[in-house]
mmCIF file of C-alpha atoms in Angstrom:
data_model
loop_
_atom_site.group_PDB
_atom_site.id
_atom_site.type_symbol
_atom_site.label_atom_id
_atom_site.label_comp_id
_atom_site.label_asym_id
_atom_site.label_seq_id
_atom_site.Cartn_x
_atom_site.Cartn_y
_atom_site.Cartn_z
ATOM 1 C CA UNK A 154 5.036 8.573 8.878
ATOM 2 C CA UNK A 155 1.524 8.391 7.380
ATOM 3 C CA UNK A 156 1.274 12.153 7.481
ATOM 4 C CA UNK A 157 4.511 12.584 5.485
ATOM 5 C CA UNK A 158 3.529 9.798 3.080
ATOM 6 C CA UNK A 159 0.253 11.557 2.414
ATOM 7 C CA UNK A 160 2.062 14.854 1.853
ATOM 8 C CA UNK A 161 4.414 13.189 -0.611
ATOM 9 C CA UNK A 162 1.562 11.827 -2.734
ATOM 10 C CA UNK A 163 0.541 15.459 -3.274
ATOM 11 C CA UNK A 164 3.976 16.545 -4.596
ATOM 12 C CA UNK A 165 4.090 16.778 -8.422
ATOM 13 C CA UNK A 166 7.307 14.728 -8.406
ATOM 14 C CA UNK A 167 5.443 11.775 -6.906
ATOM 15 C CA UNK A 168 2.197 12.019 -8.845
ATOM 16 C CA UNK A 169 0.597 8.582 -9.046
ATOM 17 C CA UNK A 170 2.299 7.282 -5.879
ATOM 18 C CA UNK A 171 0.047 5.644 -3.305
ATOM 19 C CA UNK A 172 0.584 6.043 0.442
ATOM 20 C CA UNK A 173 2.420 2.697 0.456
ATOM 21 C CA UNK A 174 4.638 3.776 -2.429
ATOM 22 C CA UNK A 175 5.504 6.999 -0.587
ATOM 23 C CA UNK A 176 6.190 5.030 2.611
ATOM 24 C CA UNK A 177 8.764 2.948 0.751
ATOM 25 C CA UNK A 178 10.615 6.132 -0.217
ATOM 26 C CA UNK A 179 10.411 7.357 3.370
ATOM 27 C CA UNK A 180 11.726 4.031 4.648
ATOM 28 C CA UNK A 181 14.716 4.272 2.298
ATOM 29 C CA UNK A 182 15.857 7.361 4.170
ATOM 30 C CA UNK A 183 15.511 9.214 7.442
ATOM 31 C CA UNK A 184 13.247 12.155 8.340
ATOM 32 C CA UNK A 185 14.894 14.953 10.326
ATOM 33 C CA UNK A 186 13.333 18.000 11.955
ATOM 34 C CA UNK A 187 15.112 21.350 11.652
ATOM 35 C CA UNK A 188 14.669 24.722 13.311
ATOM 36 C CA UNK A 189 15.395 28.055 11.603
ATOM 37 C CA UNK A 190 19.132 28.556 11.133
ATOM 38 C CA UNK A 191 20.074 24.856 11.095
ATOM 39 C CA UNK A 192 22.625 24.281 8.334
ATOM 40 C CA UNK A 193 21.802 21.073 6.435
ATOM 41 C CA UNK A 194 24.699 21.133 4.000
ATOM 42 C CA UNK A 195 27.692 23.338 3.310
ATOM 43 C CA UNK A 196 29.239 24.529 0.071
ATOM 44 C CA UNK A 197 32.398 22.526 -0.688
ATOM 45 C CA UNK A 198 31.449 19.544 1.490
ATOM 46 C CA UNK A 199 31.549 16.019 0.149
ATOM 47 C CA UNK A 200 28.126 15.123 -1.283
ATOM 48 C CA UNK A 201 26.963 11.917 0.360
ATOM 49 C CA UNK A 202 23.225 12.442 0.803
ATOM 50 C CA UNK A 203 20.183 13.866 -0.979
ATOM 51 C CA UNK A 204 17.369 15.867 0.624
ATOM 52 C CA UNK A 205 13.640 16.079 -0.018
ATOM 53 C CA UNK A 206 11.799 18.967 1.660
ATOM 54 C CA UNK A 207 8.645 17.599 3.330
ATOM 55 C CA UNK A 208 7.460 20.658 5.277
ATOM 56 C CA UNK A 209 8.750 24.192 5.866
ATOM 57 C CA UNK A 210 11.213 26.156 3.748
ATOM 58 C CA UNK A 211 14.929 25.794 3.189
ATOM 59 C CA UNK A 212 17.229 28.541 1.971
ATOM 60 C CA UNK A 213 19.918 27.780 -0.601
ATOM 61 C CA UNK A 214 22.787 30.248 -0.311
ATOM 62 C CA UNK A 215 26.462 30.998 -0.798
ATOM 63 C CA UNK A 216 28.667 33.232 1.334
ATOM 64 C CA UNK A 217 31.169 35.327 -0.604
ATOM 65 C CA UNK A 218 33.456 37.622 1.386
ATOM 66 C CA UNK A 219 30.980 39.730 3.367
ATOM 67 C CA UNK A 220 28.020 38.867 1.237
ATOM 68 C CA UNK A 221 25.314 36.322 2.012
ATOM 69 C CA UNK A 222 23.681 35.526 -1.329
ATOM 70 C CA UNK A 223 20.357 33.691 -1.268
ATOM 71 C CA UNK A 224 20.076 31.687 -4.487
ATOM 72 C CA UNK A 225 16.629 30.215 -3.979
ATOM 73 C CA UNK A 226 14.146 28.958 -1.432
ATOM 74 C CA UNK A 227 13.217 25.297 -1.468
ATOM 75 C CA UNK A 228 9.600 24.478 -0.656
ATOM 76 C CA UNK A 229 7.959 21.109 0.100
ATOM 77 C CA UNK A 230 8.406 18.639 -2.755
ATOM 78 C CA UNK A 231 11.841 19.964 -3.757
ATOM 79 C CA UNK A 232 14.810 17.611 -4.049
ATOM 80 C CA UNK A 233 18.174 19.143 -3.127
ATOM 81 C CA UNK A 234 21.736 17.947 -3.554
ATOM 82 C CA UNK A 235 21.027 15.218 -6.075
ATOM 83 C CA UNK A 236 23.297 16.541 -8.837
ATOM 84 C CA UNK A 237 26.380 16.739 -6.618
ATOM 85 C CA UNK A 238 25.715 13.140 -5.509
ATOM 86 C CA UNK A 239 25.183 11.885 -9.050
ATOM 87 C CA UNK A 240 28.187 13.784 -10.447
ATOM 88 C CA UNK A 241 30.423 12.979 -7.463
ATOM 89 C CA UNK A 242 31.338 16.646 -6.944
ATOM 90 C CA UNK A 243 31.386 18.781 -3.772
ATOM 91 C CA UNK A 244 28.323 20.781 -2.758
ATOM 92 C CA UNK A 245 27.916 23.862 -4.961
ATOM 93 C CA UNK A 246 25.944 25.828 -2.339
ATOM 94 C CA UNK A 247 24.882 25.677 1.288
ATOM 95 C CA UNK A 248 21.407 24.995 2.625
ATOM 96 C CA UNK A 249 19.828 26.088 5.903
ATOM 97 C CA UNK A 250 16.355 25.948 7.392
ATOM 98 C CA UNK A 251 14.357 29.146 7.098
ATOM 99 C CA UNK A 252 11.323 27.796 8.962
ATOM 100 C CA UNK A 253 10.714 24.789 11.134
ATOM 101 C CA UNK A 254 11.149 22.105 8.491
ATOM 102 C CA UNK A 255 10.904 18.347 8.089
ATOM 103 C CA UNK A 256 13.385 16.951 5.596
ATOM 104 C CA UNK A 257 13.817 13.424 4.246
ATOM 105 C CA UNK A 258 17.458 12.481 3.870
ATOM 106 C CA UNK A 259 18.571 9.638 1.599
ATOM 107 C CA UNK A 260 22.169 8.401 1.737
ATOM 108 C CA UNK A 261 23.935 8.496 -1.644
ATOM 109 C CA UNK A 262 23.772 4.704 -1.784
ATOM 110 C CA UNK A 263 20.039 4.578 -1.015
ATOM 111 C CA UNK A 264 19.380 7.296 -3.602
ATOM 112 C CA UNK A 265 21.391 5.555 -6.322
ATOM 113 C CA UNK A 266 19.692 2.239 -5.562
ATOM 114 C CA UNK A 267 16.257 3.866 -5.838
ATOM 115 C CA UNK A 268 17.132 5.315 -9.228
ATOM 116 C CA UNK A 269 18.660 2.081 -10.503
ATOM 117 C CA UNK A 270 15.716 -0.037 -9.421
ATOM 118 C CA UNK A 271 12.963 2.317 -10.516
ATOM 119 C CA UNK A 272 13.243 3.689 -14.065
ATOM 120 C CA UNK A 273 10.092 5.767 -13.665
ATOM 121 C CA UNK A 274 11.354 7.572 -10.553
ATOM 122 C CA UNK A 275 14.746 7.963 -12.168
ATOM 123 C CA UNK A 276 13.196 9.638 -15.206
ATOM 124 C CA UNK A 277 11.207 11.995 -12.982
ATOM 125 C CA UNK A 278 14.164 12.995 -10.804
ATOM 126 C CA UNK A 279 16.393 13.630 -13.840
ATOM 127 C CA UNK A 280 13.670 15.558 -15.612
ATOM 128 C CA UNK A 281 13.177 17.826 -12.605
ATOM 129 C CA UNK A 282 16.917 18.321 -12.065
ATOM 130 C CA UNK A 283 17.451 19.209 -15.730
ATOM 131 C CA UNK A 284 14.514 21.630 -15.691
ATOM 132 C CA UNK A 285 16.080 23.421 -12.729
ATOM 133 C CA UNK A 286 19.407 23.619 -14.546
ATOM 134 C CA UNK A 287 17.753 24.943 -17.701
ATOM 135 C CA UNK A 288 15.931 27.601 -15.642
ATOM 136 C CA UNK A 289 19.269 28.637 -14.119
ATOM 137 C CA UNK A 290 20.816 28.844 -17.581
ATOM 138 C CA UNK A 291 17.925 31.044 -18.748
ATOM 139 C CA UNK A 292 18.441 33.358 -15.762
ATOM 140 C CA UNK A 293 22.131 33.541 -16.573
ATOM 141 C CA UNK A 294 21.397 34.403 -20.201
ATOM 142 C CA UNK A 295 18.838 37.033 -19.119
ATOM 143 C CA UNK A 296 21.333 38.653 -16.757
ATOM 144 C CA UNK A 297 24.051 38.619 -19.461
ATOM 145 C CA UNK A 298 21.643 40.216 -21.920
ATOM 146 C CA UNK A 299 20.769 42.892 -19.342
ATOM 147 C CA UNK A 300 24.450 43.604 -18.650
ATOM 148 C CA UNK A 301 25.187 43.727 -22.354
ATOM 149 C CA UNK A 302 22.170 46.045 -22.876
ATOM 150 C CA UNK A 303 23.339 48.362 -20.107
ATOM 151 C CA UNK A 304 26.757 48.602 -21.720
ATOM 152 C CA UNK A 305 25.278 49.216 -25.176
ATOM 153 C CA UNK B 220 34.624 -11.337 -19.384
ATOM 154 C CA UNK B 221 34.972 -9.583 -22.736
ATOM 155 C CA UNK B 222 31.966 -8.311 -24.624
ATOM 156 C CA UNK B 223 32.384 -11.083 -27.213
ATOM 157 C CA UNK B 224 32.613 -13.725 -24.474
ATOM 158 C CA UNK B 225 29.512 -12.375 -22.815
ATOM 159 C CA UNK B 226 27.640 -12.850 -26.091
ATOM 160 C CA UNK B 227 29.022 -16.319 -26.717
ATOM 161 C CA UNK B 228 28.382 -17.470 -23.147
ATOM 162 C CA UNK B 229 24.916 -15.959 -22.930
ATOM 163 C CA UNK B 230 22.618 -18.895 -23.691
ATOM 164 C CA UNK B 231 19.709 -16.526 -24.108
ATOM 165 C CA UNK B 232 21.383 -14.379 -26.792
ATOM 166 C CA UNK B 233 19.351 -14.407 -30.014
ATOM 167 C CA UNK B 234 21.665 -14.554 -33.010
ATOM 168 C CA UNK B 235 18.758 -15.245 -35.365
ATOM 169 C CA UNK B 236 16.063 -12.962 -36.679
ATOM 170 C CA UNK B 237 12.719 -13.432 -34.900
ATOM 171 C CA UNK B 238 10.603 -16.134 -36.472
ATOM 172 C CA UNK B 239 7.189 -15.342 -37.832
ATOM 173 C CA UNK B 240 4.267 -17.100 -36.114
ATOM 174 C CA UNK B 241 3.639 -19.225 -39.235
ATOM 175 C CA UNK B 242 7.215 -20.555 -38.973
ATOM 176 C CA UNK B 243 6.601 -22.112 -35.553
ATOM 177 C CA UNK B 244 5.261 -25.282 -37.098
ATOM 178 C CA UNK B 245 3.936 -26.944 -33.941
ATOM 179 C CA UNK B 246 0.128 -26.736 -34.146
ATOM 180 C CA UNK B 247 -0.142 -27.109 -30.356
ATOM 181 C CA UNK B 248 1.679 -23.853 -29.713
ATOM 182 C CA UNK B 249 -0.639 -20.969 -28.824
ATOM 183 C CA UNK B 250 0.342 -17.945 -30.867
ATOM 184 C CA UNK B 251 0.217 -14.672 -28.939
ATOM 185 C CA UNK B 252 -1.827 -12.351 -31.191
ATOM 186 C CA UNK B 253 0.646 -9.434 -30.978
ATOM 187 C CA UNK B 254 3.266 -11.554 -32.775
ATOM 188 C CA UNK B 255 1.030 -11.394 -35.856
ATOM 189 C CA UNK B 256 1.315 -7.606 -36.069
ATOM 190 C CA UNK B 257 3.151 -6.252 -39.088
ATOM 191 C CA UNK B 258 5.315 -4.162 -36.734
ATOM 192 C CA UNK B 259 5.908 -6.295 -33.634
ATOM 193 C CA UNK B 260 7.771 -3.690 -31.621
ATOM 194 C CA UNK B 261 5.410 -1.330 -29.739
ATOM 195 C CA UNK B 262 5.863 2.451 -29.930
ATOM 196 C CA UNK B 263 8.859 3.748 -27.974
ATOM 197 C CA UNK B 264 10.448 0.267 -27.717
ATOM 198 C CA UNK B 265 13.615 -1.194 -29.298
ATOM 199 C CA UNK B 266 14.462 -4.807 -29.936
ATOM 200 C CA UNK B 267 17.113 -6.466 -27.761
ATOM 201 C CA UNK B 268 18.680 -9.780 -28.685
ATOM 202 C CA UNK B 269 19.676 -10.338 -25.061
ATOM 203 C CA UNK B 270 17.493 -10.865 -22.041
ATOM 204 C CA UNK B 271 18.202 -8.078 -19.537
ATOM 205 C CA UNK B 272 17.634 -8.789 -15.849
ATOM 206 C CA UNK B 273 15.571 -6.273 -13.874
ATOM 207 C CA UNK B 274 13.910 -6.691 -10.513
ATOM 208 C CA UNK B 275 12.980 -4.785 -7.372
ATOM 209 C CA UNK B 276 15.134 -6.584 -4.809
ATOM 210 C CA UNK B 277 17.296 -9.185 -6.576
ATOM 211 C CA UNK B 278 16.442 -12.876 -6.910
ATOM 212 C CA UNK B 279 15.097 -14.407 -3.680
ATOM 213 C CA UNK B 280 16.235 -17.796 -2.406
ATOM 214 C CA UNK B 281 13.348 -20.026 -3.370
ATOM 215 C CA UNK B 282 13.455 -23.471 -1.722
ATOM 216 C CA UNK B 283 12.033 -25.875 -4.313
ATOM 217 C CA UNK B 284 11.196 -28.484 -1.660
ATOM 218 C CA UNK B 285 8.834 -26.127 0.171
ATOM 219 C CA UNK B 286 7.700 -24.100 -2.864
ATOM 220 C CA UNK B 287 3.937 -23.695 -3.037
ATOM 221 C CA UNK B 288 1.530 -21.975 -5.370
ATOM 222 C CA UNK B 289 -1.755 -20.778 -3.853
ATOM 223 C CA UNK B 290 -4.971 -19.484 -5.391
ATOM 224 C CA UNK B 291 -7.256 -17.440 -3.136
ATOM 225 C CA UNK B 292 -9.751 -14.597 -2.976
ATOM 226 C CA UNK B 293 -12.982 -14.634 -4.963
ATOM 227 C CA UNK B 294 -12.908 -18.319 -5.890
ATOM 228 C CA UNK B 295 -15.110 -21.324 -5.146
ATOM 229 C CA UNK B 296 -12.073 -23.443 -4.203
ATOM 230 C CA UNK B 297 -8.840 -22.209 -2.682
ATOM 231 C CA UNK B 298 -6.011 -24.158 -4.293
ATOM 232 C CA UNK B 299 -2.526 -25.042 -3.129
ATOM 233 C CA UNK B 300 0.100 -26.907 -5.165
ATOM 234 C CA UNK B 301 3.581 -28.176 -4.396
ATOM 235 C CA UNK B 302 6.072 -27.807 -7.230
ATOM 236 C CA UNK B 303 5.645 -31.495 -8.161
ATOM 237 C CA UNK B 304 1.873 -31.112 -8.235
ATOM 238 C CA UNK B 305 2.116 -27.903 -10.263
ATOM 239 C CA UNK B 306 4.371 -29.540 -12.850
ATOM 240 C CA UNK B 307 1.813 -32.357 -13.223
ATOM 241 C CA UNK B 308 -0.878 -29.957 -14.425
ATOM 242 C CA UNK B 309 -1.597 -30.088 -18.177
ATOM 243 C CA UNK B 310 0.998 -27.914 -19.918
ATOM 244 C CA UNK B 311 0.557 -25.411 -22.736
ATOM 245 C CA UNK B 312 3.119 -23.749 -24.993
ATOM 246 C CA UNK B 313 2.882 -20.106 -25.972
ATOM 247 C CA UNK B 314 4.819 -18.241 -28.673
ATOM 248 C CA UNK B 315 5.040 -14.604 -27.565
ATOM 249 C CA UNK B 316 6.993 -11.361 -27.527
ATOM 250 C CA UNK B 317 8.084 -9.704 -24.282
ATOM 251 C CA UNK B 318 7.993 -5.928 -23.791
ATOM 252 C CA UNK B 319 9.704 -4.262 -20.826
ATOM 253 C CA UNK B 320 8.561 -0.831 -19.648
ATOM 254 C CA UNK B 321 12.240 0.231 -19.679
ATOM 255 C CA UNK B 322 11.861 0.269 -23.494
ATOM 256 C CA UNK B 323 13.373 -3.024 -24.643
ATOM 257 C CA UNK B 324 11.469 -5.811 -26.336
ATOM 258 C CA UNK B 325 12.617 -9.407 -26.646
ATOM 259 C CA UNK B 326 10.816 -11.073 -29.551
ATOM 260 C CA UNK B 327 10.333 -14.759 -30.297
ATOM 261 C CA UNK B 328 9.970 -16.593 -26.969
ATOM 262 C CA UNK B 329 8.385 -19.988 -26.431
ATOM 263 C CA UNK B 330 7.014 -20.439 -22.932
ATOM 264 C CA UNK B 331 5.825 -23.733 -21.466
ATOM 265 C CA UNK B 332 3.671 -23.813 -18.370
ATOM 266 C CA UNK B 333 0.167 -23.931 -16.967
ATOM 267 C CA UNK B 334 -2.461 -21.796 -18.638
ATOM 268 C CA UNK B 335 -3.874 -19.022 -16.450
ATOM 269 C CA UNK B 336 -7.298 -20.138 -17.685
ATOM 270 C CA UNK B 337 -6.618 -23.642 -16.339
ATOM 271 C CA UNK B 338 -5.880 -22.224 -12.881
ATOM 272 C CA UNK B 339 -8.950 -19.973 -12.976
ATOM 273 C CA UNK B 340 -11.141 -22.869 -14.062
ATOM 274 C CA UNK B 341 -9.896 -25.214 -11.339
ATOM 275 C CA UNK B 342 -10.414 -22.543 -8.684
ATOM 276 C CA UNK B 343 -13.881 -21.606 -9.947
ATOM 277 C CA UNK B 344 -13.475 -17.848 -10.152
ATOM 278 C CA UNK B 345 -16.559 -16.000 -8.939
ATOM 279 C CA UNK B 346 -18.256 -13.602 -11.381
ATOM 280 C CA UNK B 347 -17.547 -10.586 -9.166
ATOM 281 C CA UNK B 348 -13.775 -11.064 -9.572
ATOM 282 C CA UNK B 349 -12.512 -8.319 -11.895
ATOM 283 C CA UNK B 350 -8.814 -8.126 -11.015
ATOM 284 C CA UNK B 351 -5.971 -10.457 -10.122
ATOM 285 C CA UNK B 352 -3.133 -9.703 -7.729
ATOM 286 C CA UNK B 353 -0.081 -11.846 -8.435
ATOM 287 C CA UNK B 354 2.011 -12.563 -5.325
ATOM 288 C CA UNK B 355 5.718 -13.279 -5.524
ATOM 289 C CA UNK B 356 8.474 -14.739 -3.360
ATOM 290 C CA UNK B 357 10.595 -11.592 -3.382
ATOM 291 C CA UNK B 358 9.784 -9.829 -0.145
ATOM 292 C CA UNK B 359 6.045 -9.385 -0.617
ATOM 293 C CA UNK B 360 6.306 -8.118 -4.207
ATOM 294 C CA UNK B 361 2.949 -7.989 -6.019
ATOM 295 C CA UNK B 362 1.450 -6.786 -9.286
ATOM 296 C CA UNK B 363 -2.152 -6.191 -10.317
ATOM 297 C CA UNK B 364 -3.703 -7.321 -13.582
ATOM 298 C CA UNK B 365 -7.228 -6.837 -14.991
ATOM 299 C CA UNK B 366 -8.888 -10.263 -15.141
ATOM 300 C CA UNK B 367 -9.546 -9.993 -18.876
ATOM 301 C CA UNK B 368 -5.770 -9.923 -19.481
ATOM 302 C CA UNK B 369 -5.115 -12.695 -16.965
ATOM 303 C CA UNK B 370 -7.640 -14.852 -18.844
ATOM 304 C CA UNK B 371 -6.201 -14.211 -22.331
ATOM 305 C CA UNK B 372 -5.410 -17.420 -24.155
ATOM 306 C CA UNK B 373 -1.671 -16.618 -24.152
ATOM 307 C CA UNK B 374 -1.356 -15.910 -20.388
ATOM 308 C CA UNK B 375 0.331 -18.679 -18.412
ATOM 309 C CA UNK B 376 2.425 -19.641 -15.403
ATOM 310 C CA UNK B 377 5.624 -20.628 -17.169
ATOM 311 C CA UNK B 378 8.350 -22.994 -15.992
ATOM 312 C CA UNK B 379 10.236 -23.389 -19.289
ATOM 313 C CA UNK B 380 11.596 -20.736 -21.638
ATOM 314 C CA UNK B 381 12.620 -21.958 -25.101
ATOM 315 C CA UNK B 382 12.517 -25.498 -23.728
ATOM 316 C CA UNK B 383 14.817 -24.938 -20.728
ATOM 317 C CA UNK B 384 13.957 -24.266 -17.068
ATOM 318 C CA UNK B 385 13.608 -20.550 -16.366
ATOM 319 C CA UNK B 386 16.818 -19.454 -14.574
ATOM 320 C CA UNK B 387 16.367 -17.882 -11.114
ATOM 321 C CA UNK B 388 17.374 -14.405 -12.327
ATOM 322 C CA UNK B 389 14.546 -14.551 -14.861
ATOM 323 C CA UNK B 390 11.945 -15.638 -12.303
ATOM 324 C CA UNK B 391 12.204 -19.440 -12.104
ATOM 325 C CA UNK B 392 11.048 -21.903 -11.010
ATOM 326 C CA UNK B 393 7.691 -20.446 -12.100
ATOM 327 C CA UNK B 394 6.792 -16.993 -13.353
ATOM 328 C CA UNK B 395 3.594 -15.492 -14.631
ATOM 329 C CA UNK B 396 3.665 -14.498 -18.302
ATOM 330 C CA UNK B 397 1.113 -12.025 -19.641
ATOM 331 C CA UNK B 398 2.394 -11.251 -23.137
ATOM 332 C CA UNK B 399 -0.210 -8.592 -23.885
ATOM 333 C CA UNK B 400 0.940 -6.323 -21.019
ATOM 334 C CA UNK B 401 4.325 -4.826 -20.093
ATOM 335 C CA UNK B 402 6.644 -7.436 -18.643
ATOM 336 C CA UNK B 403 6.575 -6.192 -15.030
ATOM 337 C CA UNK B 404 3.049 -7.663 -14.897
ATOM 338 C CA UNK B 405 4.644 -11.068 -15.655
ATOM 339 C CA UNK B 406 5.543 -11.632 -12.000
ATOM 340 C CA UNK B 407 8.848 -13.412 -11.430
ATOM 341 C CA UNK B 408 9.054 -16.045 -8.638
ATOM 342 C CA UNK B 409 5.286 -16.179 -8.484
ATOM 343 C CA UNK B 410 3.830 -17.896 -5.434
ATOM 344 C CA UNK B 411 0.130 -17.378 -5.982
ATOM 345 C CA UNK B 412 -2.749 -15.276 -7.196
ATOM 346 C CA UNK B 413 -5.632 -13.550 -5.430
ATOM 347 C CA UNK B 414 -8.850 -12.775 -7.269
ATOM 348 C CA UNK B 415 -10.348 -9.389 -6.327
ATOM 349 C CA UNK B 416 -13.448 -7.310 -7.040
ATOM 350 C CA UNK B 417 -11.557 -4.000 -6.840
ATOM 351 C CA UNK B 418 -8.236 -3.049 -8.373
ATOM 352 C CA UNK B 419 -5.397 -2.966 -5.839
ATOM 353 C CA UNK B 420 -2.048 -1.376 -6.719
ATOM 354 C CA UNK B 421 0.916 -3.777 -6.691
ATOM 355 C CA UNK B 422 4.538 -2.918 -5.858
ATOM 356 C CA UNK B 423 5.500 -0.795 -8.872
ATOM 357 C CA UNK B 424 1.944 0.439 -9.302
ATOM 358 C CA UNK B 425 2.225 1.967 -5.804
ATOM 359 C CA UNK B 426 5.086 4.001 -7.240
ATOM 360 C CA UNK B 427 3.040 5.438 -10.105
ATOM 361 C CA UNK B 428 3.336 2.674 -12.703
ATOM 362 C CA UNK B 429 0.259 2.052 -14.810
ATOM 363 C CA UNK B 430 -2.554 -0.034 -13.357
ATOM 364 C CA UNK B 431 -3.037 -1.887 -16.690
ATOM 365 C CA UNK B 432 0.226 -1.453 -18.671
ATOM 366 C CA UNK B 433 -0.821 -2.093 -22.271
ATOM 367 C CA UNK B 434 2.306 -1.513 -24.416
ATOM 368 C CA UNK B 435 0.232 -0.809 -27.539
ATOM 369 C CA UNK B 436 -1.999 1.918 -26.059
ATOM 370 C CA UNK B 437 -1.863 5.701 -26.079
ATOM 371 C CA UNK B 438 0.919 6.197 -28.634
ATOM 372 C CA UNK B 439 3.746 5.446 -26.173
ATOM 373 C CA UNK B 440 2.146 2.636 -24.167
ATOM 374 C CA UNK B 441 0.588 2.713 -20.712
ATOM 375 C CA UNK B 442 3.819 3.025 -18.747
ATOM 376 C CA UNK B 443 3.186 5.379 -15.824
ATOM 377 C CA UNK B 444 0.373 7.327 -14.205
ATOM 378 C CA UNK B 445 2.236 10.623 -14.350
ATOM 379 C CA UNK B 446 3.522 11.182 -17.892
#
């Protein structure tokens, strides 16, 4: 527990947290160990928990027909699945462990309570989630521009 | 309850404009210096006429018959008061504004209680004490305050707000009030204070909230240790 708490204080998302502060976040959820190939969530599933990568690497992917598309890799300090929980929509992608990984899992209720009680944490989580979305939008625009350029 | 009803039935709703300190009239009321500012609302804050309720765990069940207030740490005399004994201490009144880190400010409050200076004086605070940790009844909740803010003339342990007992959701029977810092430093359901030589992060401070929390500092106030 101490080891994970210490790791968390080094994540940019939790800058300023003390070990005790990080322990509170750990105690609000459950840490699970995963081996490569473990599927942590599946596209289309009901979203009832949020993940924080503590160690290792997770792979975010979608399967389309015969294609396995890797969307991104999630490293320690990354929160996954929060938007589906907050929006009440099914999972938009699947996640599996690429390496041996430790992952903190908050239930949707625990996650919502944390955000409601702690305006600072709430601001940080939303800021990070929106940044990720904006980056995705930029990538989409870039790829549209490239396609358009190729046609022109 | 309709919105209109909620306003009518909210005894803490302020339908009037905030008074100016010179309108208070009572010469015994200590005027918090920030109420004398031309612009009383700190940067990044907005005025609310209501009194929102925020806390970490919800209001605890505080048994008034066994309630105690203890003073410990770097003091000559550890102190312990029952509620009756605490209410017998000489009272002060303070006219102050109240600024929450979540960006609302409630202006024009009159608090009645025991001056923080009175408590410090009775305990005989040692010169090496530089910080105060306020301890509360809600599940070990704490907050840390630099001693110079604790000892400001307008800091007190309040039991009345605008002449009425402080309701449980707002921290009664007794809450700390430090008008010159963000309101989370004004510990609800306070049960004691510990004088310390070194700063020690309290509950929210362990989650990255500012160790001092001056709403007037740094352009947007000292809210967090990450922004």
